[in-house]
Coordinates of C-alpha atoms in Angstrom, one line a residue:
X1 CA 143.8 78.7 5.6
X2 CA 144.7 82.6 5.1
X3 CA 142.1 83.7 7.5
X4 CA 144.1 81.3 10.1
X5 CA 147.4 83.5 9.3
X6 CA 149.9 80.8 8.7
X7 CA 151.0 77.7 6.6
X8 CA 149.8 73.9 7.8
X9 CA 152.7 71.7 7.5
X10 CA 151.7 68.1 6.4
X11 CA 154.3 65.6 6.6
X12 CA 153.8 61.9 5.3
X13 CA 156.6 59.3 6.3
X14 CA 156.4 55.7 4.9
X15 CA 158.5 52.8 5.8
X16 CA 159.2 49.1 5.3
X17 CA 161.5 47.1 7.3
X18 CA 161.2 43.4 8.6
X19 CA 158.9 43.9 11.3
X20 CA 156.6 45.3 8.7
X21 CA 155.4 48.5 6.8
X22 CA 153.6 51.5 8.1
X23 CA 153.0 55.2 7.4
X24 CA 153.3 58.3 9.8
X25 CA 151.8 61.6 9.2
X26 CA 152.4 64.8 11.0
X27 CA 150.2 68.0 10.4
X28 CA 151.2 71.0 12.3
X29 CA 149.8 74.4 12.2
X30 CA 151.9 76.9 14.2
X31 CA 149.3 79.4 15.4
X32 CA 145.6 79.8 14.4
X33 CA 144.2 83.3 14.6
X34 CA 140.4 82.0 13.8
X35 CA 140.7 79.4 16.7
X36 CA 142.2 81.9 19.1
X37 CA 139.6 84.3 18.6
X38 CA 136.7 81.5 19.3
X39 CA 139.0 80.2 22.3
X40 CA 140.5 83.4 23.5
X41 CA 141.3 81.7 27.2
X42 CA 143.5 79.2 25.3
X43 CA 145.7 81.7 24.0
X44 CA 148.6 81.0 21.2
X45 CA 147.1 77.4 20.0
X46 CA 149.2 74.9 18.1
X47 CA 147.0 72.8 15.8
X48 CA 148.4 69.4 14.8
X49 CA 147.4 66.0 13.7
X50 CA 149.5 62.7 14.3
X51 CA 148.4 59.4 12.7
X52 CA 150.5 56.0 12.5
X53 CA 149.4 53.1 10.8
X54 CA 151.7 49.8 11.4
X55 CA 151.1 46.2 10.1
X56 CA 153.4 43.4 10.3
X57 CA 154.1 39.8 10.6
X58 CA 157.3 37.8 12.1
X59 CA 158.0 34.2 12.1
X60 CA 154.5 33.8 10.2
X61 CA 152.9 33.5 13.7
X62 CA 153.2 36.9 15.4
X63 CA 151.3 40.0 14.0
X64 CA 151.9 43.7 15.1
X65 CA 149.3 46.3 14.5
X66 CA 149.0 49.8 15.3
X67 CA 146.0 52.5 14.6
X68 CA 146.9 55.5 16.2
X69 CA 145.3 58.9 15.6
X70 CA 145.7 62.0 17.8
X71 CA 144.7 65.7 17.3
X72 CA 145.4 68.7 19.2
X73 CA 141.9 69.7 20.2
X74 CA 138.4 68.5 19.6
X75 CA 137.8 71.0 16.9
X76 CA 140.3 70.0 14.4
X77 CA 138.5 67.8 12.1
X78 CA 135.6 70.4 11.9
X79 CA 138.1 73.0 11.2
X80 CA 140.5 70.7 8.7
X81 CA 139.7 68.2 6.1
X82 CA 141.8 65.2 6.7
X83 CA 141.9 61.4 5.3
X84 CA 142.7 60.2 8.7
X85 CA 139.2 61.2 10.4
X86 CA 136.2 63.2 10.3
X87 CA 134.2 65.2 12.5
X88 CA 131.2 63.0 11.9
X89 CA 133.2 59.9 13.5
X90 CA 133.0 61.6 16.9
X91 CA 136.2 60.3 18.0
X92 CA 139.5 59.3 17.2
X93 CA 141.1 55.7 18.3
X94 CA 144.6 54.8 19.3
X95 CA 145.0 51.2 19.1
X96 CA 148.1 48.9 19.5
X97 CA 147.6 45.2 19.4
X98 CA 150.0 42.2 19.3
X99 CA 148.6 38.7 18.0
X100 CA 149.9 35.3 17.8
X101 CA 148.3 32.7 15.5
X102 CA 148.0 29.1 14.5
X103 CA 146.2 26.4 13.2
X104 CA 142.8 26.4 15.5
X105 CA 144.2 29.1 17.7
X106 CA 144.9 32.8 18.0
X107 CA 145.5 35.4 20.8
X108 CA 145.4 39.3 20.7
X109 CA 146.8 41.3 23.3
X110 CA 145.4 45.1 22.7
X111 CA 145.0 48.3 24.2
X112 CA 142.4 50.7 22.8
X113 CA 141.7 54.7 24.1
X114 CA 139.8 57.1 22.4
X115 CA 139.5 60.6 22.2
X116 CA 136.3 62.1 22.2
X117 CA 135.4 65.3 20.2
X118 CA 132.5 66.8 22.4
X119 CA 133.4 69.2 25.1
X120 CA 130.1 68.9 26.7
X121 CA 130.8 65.5 27.7
X122 CA 134.5 64.0 28.0
X123 CA 134.2 60.9 29.4
X124 CA 135.2 58.0 27.3
X125 CA 136.3 54.2 28.3
X126 CA 139.4 52.9 27.0
X127 CA 140.4 49.2 27.2
X128 CA 143.8 49.0 29.2
X129 CA 144.5 46.2 28.4
X130 CA 142.2 43.7 26.3
X131 CA 142.8 39.9 25.6
X132 CA 141.0 38.2 23.0
X133 CA 141.4 34.4 22.3
X134 CA 139.7 31.9 19.9
X135 CA 140.1 28.1 19.8
X136 CA 138.3 26.3 16.6
X137 CA 137.9 22.4 16.3
X138 CA 135.9 21.8 13.0
X139 CA 134.9 18.7 11.4
X140 CA 134.2 17.1 15.2
X141 CA 132.1 14.5 13.7
X142 CA 129.4 16.5 12.3
X143 CA 130.1 19.4 14.3
X144 CA 132.0 22.7 14.3
X145 CA 133.2 24.1 17.6
X146 CA 134.8 27.1 18.7
X147 CA 135.4 28.8 22.1
X148 CA 135.8 32.5 22.6
X149 CA 137.4 34.0 25.5
X150 CA 137.7 37.7 26.4
X151 CA 139.2 39.6 29.6
X152 CA 139.4 43.3 29.7
X153 CA 139.7 46.4 32.2
X154 CA 137.8 49.4 31.3
X155 CA 139.0 52.7 32.6
X156 CA 137.5 56.3 32.2
X157 CA 139.2 59.2 31.6
X158 CA 137.4 60.9 34.6
X159 CA 137.8 59.8 38.3
X160 CA 133.8 59.9 39.3
X161 CA 132.6 57.1 36.6
X162 CA 132.4 53.3 36.9
X163 CA 135.1 51.2 36.0
X164 CA 135.3 47.4 35.4
X165 CA 137.2 44.2 34.7
X166 CA 135.1 42.2 32.3
X167 CA 135.8 38.4 32.0
X168 CA 133.6 36.7 29.0
X169 CA 133.8 33.0 27.9
X170 CA 131.5 31.8 24.9
X171 CA 131.6 28.1 23.7
X172 CA 129.7 27.5 20.6
X173 CA 128.8 24.3 18.7
X174 CA 126.9 24.2 15.5
X175 CA 125.7 21.7 13.1
X176 CA 126.3 23.0 9.4
X177 CA 124.1 20.9 6.7
X178 CA 124.5 22.2 3.1
X179 CA 124.2 21.1 -0.7
X180 CA 124.5 22.9 -4.1
X181 CA 120.8 24.5 -3.5
X182 CA 120.5 25.1 0.5
X183 CA 122.1 25.4 3.6
X184 CA 120.8 24.7 7.2
X185 CA 122.9 25.9 10.2
X186 CA 121.9 25.1 14.0
X187 CA 123.9 26.7 16.5
X188 CA 124.1 26.6 20.2
X189 CA 126.3 29.0 22.6
X190 CA 126.6 29.9 26.2
X191 CA 127.7 33.3 26.9
X192 CA 129.0 33.5 30.6
X193 CA 130.1 37.1 31.7
X194 CA 131.7 38.0 35.3
X195 CA 131.7 41.8 36.1
X196 CA 133.8 43.3 38.7
X197 CA 133.1 46.7 39.1
X198 CA 134.5 49.7 41.2
X199 CA 134.4 53.5 41.6
X200 CA 130.6 53.3 41.8
X201 CA 129.8 55.8 44.6
X202 CA 129.2 59.0 42.4
X203 CA 127.1 57.2 40.1
X204 CA 124.7 55.4 42.5
X205 CA 124.4 58.6 44.7
X206 CA 123.1 60.4 41.7
X207 CA 119.4 60.5 41.9
X208 CA 119.3 60.8 38.1
X209 CA 120.9 57.7 37.5
X210 CA 117.5 55.0 37.6
X211 CA 119.4 51.9 37.5
X212 CA 122.2 51.1 40.3
X213 CA 125.2 49.5 39.6
X214 CA 126.3 46.3 41.6
X215 CA 130.1 45.9 42.6
X216 CA 130.0 42.1 41.2
X217 CA 127.5 40.5 38.7
X218 CA 127.8 37.4 37.0
X219 CA 125.4 36.7 33.7
X220 CA 124.9 33.5 31.9
X221 CA 122.8 33.4 28.6
X222 CA 122.5 30.5 26.7
X223 CA 121.7 30.9 22.9
X224 CA 120.0 29.0 20.3
X225 CA 119.7 29.6 16.4
X226 CA 118.5 28.1 13.5
X227 CA 119.3 29.7 9.8
X228 CA 118.0 28.3 6.6
X229 CA 118.7 29.3 3.1
X230 CA 117.6 28.0 -0.3
X231 CA 118.5 29.1 -3.8
X232 CA 116.5 28.6 -7.0
X233 CA 117.4 29.2 -10.1
X234 CA 115.8 29.8 -13.5
X235 CA 117.1 30.8 -17.0
X236 CA 115.7 34.0 -18.6
X237 CA 115.9 33.0 -22.1
X238 CA 112.3 34.4 -22.9
X239 CA 113.0 37.8 -21.4
X240 CA 117.0 38.1 -21.9
X241 CA 118.7 35.2 -23.6
X242 CA 121.9 34.3 -21.4
X243 CA 120.6 36.0 -18.1
X244 CA 120.1 33.7 -14.8
X245 CA 117.9 34.8 -12.5
X246 CA 118.0 33.3 -8.6
X247 CA 115.2 33.5 -5.9
X248 CA 116.7 33.0 -2.3
X249 CA 114.4 32.8 0.6
X250 CA 116.1 32.9 4.1
X251 CA 114.7 31.8 7.5
X252 CA 116.3 32.1 11.0
X253 CA 114.9 31.5 14.0
X254 CA 116.9 33.2 17.2
X255 CA 116.2 32.6 21.1
X256 CA 118.0 34.1 23.8
X257 CA 116.6 34.3 27.3
X258 CA 116.2 37.8 29.5
X259 CA 118.7 38.4 31.9
X260 CA 118.3 41.7 33.7
X261 CA 121.4 43.8 33.0
X262 CA 120.3 47.0 34.8
X263 CA 123.4 46.4 37.5
X264 CA 125.8 46.6 34.8
X265 CA 127.0 49.8 33.2
X266 CA 127.4 50.3 29.6
X267 CA 131.2 50.3 28.9
X268 CA 131.0 49.2 25.2
X269 CA 127.7 48.5 23.8
X270 CA 126.0 50.5 21.2
X271 CA 123.0 49.7 19.0
X272 CA 123.6 48.3 15.6
X273 CA 122.2 49.5 12.3
X274 CA 119.8 47.1 11.1
X275 CA 120.5 47.0 7.1
X276 CA 119.2 43.7 5.5
X277 CA 122.3 41.7 6.2
X278 CA 121.9 43.3 10.0
X279 CA 118.6 41.5 10.1
X280 CA 120.1 37.9 10.6
X281 CA 122.7 39.2 13.5
X282 CA 122.4 37.4 17.0
X283 CA 122.7 41.0 18.7
X284 CA 121.2 44.2 18.5
X285 CA 123.9 45.5 20.3
X286 CA 127.6 45.7 19.9
X287 CA 129.9 44.5 22.4
X288 CA 129.2 42.9 25.4
X289 CA 127.5 44.9 28.2
X290 CA 123.8 44.6 26.4
X291 CA 123.0 41.5 25.4
X292 CA 119.0 41.6 24.3
X293 CA 116.6 38.8 24.8
X294 CA 115.6 37.3 21.9
X295 CA 112.2 35.0 20.7
X296 CA 112.0 36.0 17.0
X297 CA 111.8 34.7 13.6
X298 CA 113.6 36.6 10.8
X299 CA 112.4 36.2 7.5
X300 CA 114.0 37.6 4.1
X301 CA 114.2 37.1 0.4
X302 CA 116.9 38.0 -2.2
X303 CA 116.7 37.9 -6.1
X304 CA 119.7 38.3 -8.2
X305 CA 120.3 38.5 -12.2
X306 CA 123.4 37.5 -13.7
X307 CA 124.5 38.1 -17.5
X308 CA 125.6 35.6 -19.6
X309 CA 129.4 36.3 -17.7
X310 CA 128.1 35.5 -14.8
X311 CA 128.3 39.1 -13.7
X312 CA 125.7 40.1 -11.3
X313 CA 123.6 42.9 -13.0
X314 CA 120.8 43.3 -10.5
X315 CA 119.7 42.3 -7.0
X316 CA 117.1 43.5 -4.2
X317 CA 116.4 42.1 -0.9
X318 CA 113.7 42.6 1.5
X319 CA 113.2 41.3 5.3
X320 CA 111.6 41.6 8.4
X321 CA 112.0 40.5 12.2
X322 CA 109.0 39.3 13.9
X323 CA 109.1 39.5 18.0
X324 CA 107.1 36.8 19.7
X325 CA 108.3 38.6 22.9
X326 CA 110.1 41.9 23.6
X327 CA 113.5 42.4 23.3
X328 CA 114.6 43.3 26.4
X329 CA 118.0 44.0 28.7
X330 CA 116.8 45.4 31.5
X331 CA 118.2 48.9 31.2
X332 CA 115.5 51.6 32.0
X333 CA 117.8 54.2 29.9
X334 CA 117.0 52.3 26.4
X335 CA 114.0 54.3 25.4
X336 CA 111.8 51.7 23.3
X337 CA 112.4 48.7 26.1
X338 CA 109.4 50.8 27.9
X339 CA 107.0 50.1 25.1
X340 CA 106.3 46.4 25.3
X341 CA 106.1 46.0 21.5
X342 CA 105.8 42.5 19.9
X343 CA 105.0 41.5 16.1
X344 CA 106.7 42.6 13.1
X345 CA 108.8 45.6 14.1
X346 CA 111.9 46.0 11.8
X347 CA 112.0 46.3 8.1
X348 CA 114.9 46.6 5.7
X349 CA 115.6 46.4 2.2
X350 CA 118.7 47.0 -0.3
X351 CA 118.8 46.8 -3.9
X352 CA 121.7 47.0 -6.5
X353 CA 121.5 48.0 -10.1
X354 CA 124.2 47.5 -12.7
X355 CA 122.5 49.5 -15.4
X356 CA 126.0 49.4 -17.8
X357 CA 129.5 49.1 -17.7
X358 CA 129.4 52.8 -16.5
X359 CA 126.2 53.0 -14.5
X360 CA 125.5 52.0 -11.2
X361 CA 122.6 52.3 -8.6
X362 CA 122.5 51.2 -4.9
X363 CA 119.6 52.2 -2.3
X364 CA 118.6 50.9 1.1
X365 CA 116.0 51.7 3.6
X366 CA 115.3 50.5 7.2
X367 CA 111.7 51.0 8.8
X368 CA 111.3 50.5 12.6
X369 CA 107.8 50.3 13.7
X370 CA 109.0 51.2 17.5
X371 CA 109.8 54.5 16.1
X372 CA 106.7 55.0 14.0
X373 CA 109.0 56.0 11.3
X374 CA 111.7 55.4 8.5
X375 CA 114.8 55.1 10.7
X376 CA 117.5 55.3 8.0
X377 CA 117.7 55.5 4.3
X378 CA 120.1 56.2 1.6
X379 CA 120.9 55.9 -2.4
X380 CA 123.4 56.9 -5.0
X381 CA 123.5 57.1 -8.6
X382 CA 127.1 57.0 -10.3
X383 CA 128.5 57.5 -13.4
X384 CA 132.2 55.9 -13.8
X385 CA 134.0 56.1 -17.4
X386 CA 137.0 54.7 -15.7
X387 CA 139.1 55.2 -12.5
X388 CA 139.5 59.0 -12.6
X389 CA 136.2 59.9 -14.5
X390 CA 133.0 59.7 -12.2
X391 CA 129.9 61.6 -11.6
X392 CA 127.7 60.6 -8.3
X393 CA 124.7 61.6 -7.0
X394 CA 123.5 60.6 -3.6
X395 CA 121.2 60.9 -0.8
X396 CA 121.2 60.1 2.8
X397 CA 118.3 60.5 5.7
X398 CA 118.1 59.6 9.3
X399 CA 115.1 60.3 11.5
X400 CA 115.3 62.4 14.6
X401 CA 113.8 59.5 16.3
X402 CA 116.4 57.1 15.3
X403 CA 119.5 59.4 16.5
X404 CA 117.7 60.1 19.7
X405 CA 117.3 56.5 20.3
X406 CA 121.0 55.7 19.0
X407 CA 123.2 58.7 20.3
X408 CA 123.8 59.8 23.6
X409 CA 121.9 62.9 24.3
X410 CA 124.9 65.1 24.1
X411 CA 125.0 64.1 20.5
X412 CA 121.3 63.6 19.5
X413 CA 120.4 67.0 21.3
X414 CA 123.1 69.0 19.2
X415 CA 121.6 71.4 16.9
X416 CA 122.9 69.3 13.8
X417 CA 121.3 66.4 14.7
X418 CA 118.0 67.2 16.5
X419 CA 115.9 67.5 13.4
X420 CA 117.7 64.3 12.0
X421 CA 119.9 64.1 8.8
X422 CA 118.3 64.8 5.3
X423 CA 121.1 65.6 3.2
X424 CA 121.5 65.7 -1.2
X425 CA 124.8 66.0 -2.7
X426 CA 126.7 65.2 -5.7
X427 CA 130.6 64.2 -6.2
X428 CA 132.6 64.6 -9.4
X429 CA 136.2 64.0 -10.9
X430 CA 137.1 64.4 -14.5
X431 CA 140.5 65.0 -16.1
X432 CA 140.8 68.4 -18.0
X433 CA 143.9 68.0 -19.5
X434 CA 147.0 65.7 -19.7
X435 CA 148.2 65.1 -15.9
X436 CA 145.3 67.9 -14.7
X437 CA 142.4 66.7 -13.3
X438 CA 139.5 68.7 -11.3
X439 CA 137.2 67.2 -8.2
X440 CA 134.0 68.8 -6.7
X441 CA 131.2 67.9 -4.2
X442 CA 128.1 69.5 -3.1
X443 CA 125.9 68.8 -0.4
X444 CA 122.9 70.2 0.6
X445 CA 120.9 70.1 4.1
X446 CA 117.3 70.0 3.4
X447 CA 116.4 70.4 6.9
X448 CA 118.1 73.7 7.4
X449 CA 117.7 74.6 3.6
X450 CA 121.5 75.4 3.3
X451 CA 124.6 74.1 1.9
X452 CA 126.5 71.5 4.0
X453 CA 129.5 71.0 2.5
X454 CA 131.1 72.4 -0.8
X455 CA 134.6 71.6 -2.2
X456 CA 136.5 72.1 -5.2
X457 CA 140.1 70.8 -6.2
X458 CA 142.4 70.9 -8.6
X459 CA 145.4 68.4 -9.1
X460 CA 148.5 67.8 -11.3
X461 CA 150.1 64.0 -10.8
X462 CA 153.3 62.9 -12.3
X463 CA 155.4 59.7 -11.4
X464 CA 157.4 61.5 -9.2
X465 CA 155.2 64.3 -7.3
X466 CA 151.8 65.6 -7.2
X467 CA 150.4 69.2 -6.4
X468 CA 147.1 69.7 -5.0
X469 CA 145.2 72.9 -4.4
X470 CA 141.5 72.7 -2.8
X471 CA 138.9 75.1 -1.7
X472 CA 136.4 73.9 1.0
X473 CA 133.2 75.8 2.6
X474 CA 131.5 73.7 5.2
X475 CA 128.6 74.3 7.9
X476 CA 130.4 74.7 11.1
X477 CA 127.5 75.2 13.6
X478 CA 125.0 78.0 14.4
X479 CA 125.3 81.3 16.1
X480 CA 123.7 81.9 19.7
X481 CA 120.1 82.6 18.1
X482 CA 120.2 79.5 16.0
X483 CA 119.2 81.3 12.8
X484 CA 122.4 82.0 11.0
X485 CA 124.7 79.3 9.7
X486 CA 128.4 79.7 10.6
X487 CA 130.6 78.4 7.9
X488 CA 134.5 77.5 7.6
X489 CA 136.4 78.3 4.5
X490 CA 139.4 76.6 3.8
X491 CA 141.9 76.5 1.1
X492 CA 144.5 73.8 1.2
X493 CA 148.0 73.4 -1.1
X494 CA 149.8 69.9 -0.9
X495 CA 152.8 68.9 -2.6
X496 CA 153.4 65.0 -2.6
X497 CA 156.8 63.3 -3.3
X498 CA 156.5 59.9 -4.9
X499 CA 159.1 57.3 -4.3
X500 CA 157.5 54.5 -2.1
X501 CA 154.2 54.4 -3.7
X502 CA 153.6 52.6 -7.3
X503 CA 150.4 54.1 -7.7
X504 CA 150.9 57.1 -9.9
X505 CA 146.7 57.5 -10.6
X506 CA 145.4 61.0 -10.9
X507 CA 144.6 60.8 -7.1
X508 CA 141.0 61.9 -7.3
X509 CA 139.4 59.2 -5.5
X510 CA 142.1 60.1 -2.5
X511 CA 140.8 64.3 -2.7
X512 CA 137.0 62.8 -2.8
X513 CA 137.5 60.5 0.2
X514 CA 139.4 63.1 2.4
X515 CA 136.0 65.3 2.3
X516 CA 133.8 65.7 5.1
X517 CA 131.1 63.4 3.8
X518 CA 133.5 61.0 1.9
X519 CA 133.0 59.7 -1.9
X520 CA 131.7 55.7 -1.7
X521 CA 131.4 53.6 -4.5
X522 CA 128.2 52.5 -5.9
X523 CA 129.9 49.9 -8.3

C-alpha cells in the first residue's frame, strides 16, 4: 500500500434492530498515486468500496433483504483484496427486495443492478423492477402443482441498447412416486412468455447483428420430464466390516419442443456449467431468454460408501446426456448451434474421498464433445487438523474453447482468458503461538509459467480485537508486447474491534476467503 501513497480506511458497522440485522462496510483510500499514474486523465482519484447486507422478517410474513456492493471504479478489485468481491466475478450486484410469504404462496418485488468491471463494454442490464410469484398446491390427489409467474422490466446502462418488459407464466403438475428403494417423478409444465421490446433501431440497423429483433414476441413451450432413481445397498462385511455400499442409478428423459428465439434479445440468460448434478437440470441456460429445445436422455450412476457410524466416506458419480435431436434456440450467436451434433455429447464426473478424519479429496471433470475437449476440471486435497490448522493443494482448469463458448467476446478474448485457465495452487493456515496464526497462499499459472497470486498474512486474535498484517502479490495484466507480466503488490494492515460477534476464532478462514482465488473446503 506504500506505493499508493496513502492509508486505506476500512470501516465495518453491524446493527441489530426489530426490522432485522445487517452489516455495512465503507473502505476508503483518499488518493492513489499508482491509479493516477495509470489513469492520468482522471486526476486525483478517491478509491472506495461500499457494502450493505441486510436480512429481516416482520410479522412472520414480510421479508426485507439488501445485498448491495459498489466500488469507485472497475479496477478496484484488481488492486485491492476484499471479502465482498473479486475481479474474477466480473461485476458487483446491487439488489433490494421485499417479500411476502404465507402457506402455499409467496411474492417478491425486487430491483437488481450490476456494476460491470469492463471498460471496453459498459453495457449491463438491470431489473427495475421484478416481481416473482409462486403458488403451491400439493397433495391434490396424487399430484403436486405449482404456478410460477414473473414480470420484469429490463433497462440498459446505454441509450442505444434494446430494452424490454417480460411477462412469464409457468404452471407445473407432477406425479411423485417413491418408496425406500426408489422414486419416479413425472412432470409436465407449460412455459408462456411475452416480450415487449423497445429501443431496437440501433441494434436492428447494425449489419453486424445477424438476428433482428421484434417489437412483440410470444413464446409458448411445453415441457415433459420423467426422472427415475433406484438405490441398491449391500453390506461390505467381507472387505470392511460395518461398512455399507450403495449403487444409485438414475435415468431422466426430457422433452422441450424447438421455438425460434432469434427475435428475442438475451437480457439475462447464460450457459450453466454441467457438473454431475447439472446434467439433470431442465435448462441448459439460466434465465428465461434462452430455453433450448430438448429430446434427450440423461443417465448417471452414483456409488457411496458409509462407515459403521453412517458417515459417508467415499462417493463417485459419472453421467452423460444423449441427444436424439440437436438442442437449439435459434440464436445464431451461440456457436455450437450450427454444428448439428447429436448423440452422447456431454459427460461429467465427480468424486469425494474422506480419507481420514483429517484428510479429504474432492475432484470433478466435465467433457463436451461439441468442444472436442475437456471443458472444465478441478481437484483439491486438504489436510485439516481443526478449524485453524489446514493445508490444501488444488488445481483448476477451463479450456479456451469452453471460455469462448460461454463468456462474452470482450471477456473470452482478454489476454488472461484466451489460452484458458490452468492453475495449481496451495493454501495453508497454522497457529504459531498463543493467539497468533499465519496464513499463506500461492497459485501458479501453467499457461504463462508465472505465479498468479501470492499471499502471506499474520494475525493476532483476542476476544476484544484482532490485528491482521498481510502482503499480496498478484498478476494484474500484461504490458503492451504481452511478454512481461504486470504484478500488483499490496501490504494491508487491519484492526478489528470485537463486540457484536461471538465468534472469537483465529479468523484464518476469513483471511483465506478474501484472497483473489478464495479457499473452499474439501471436507
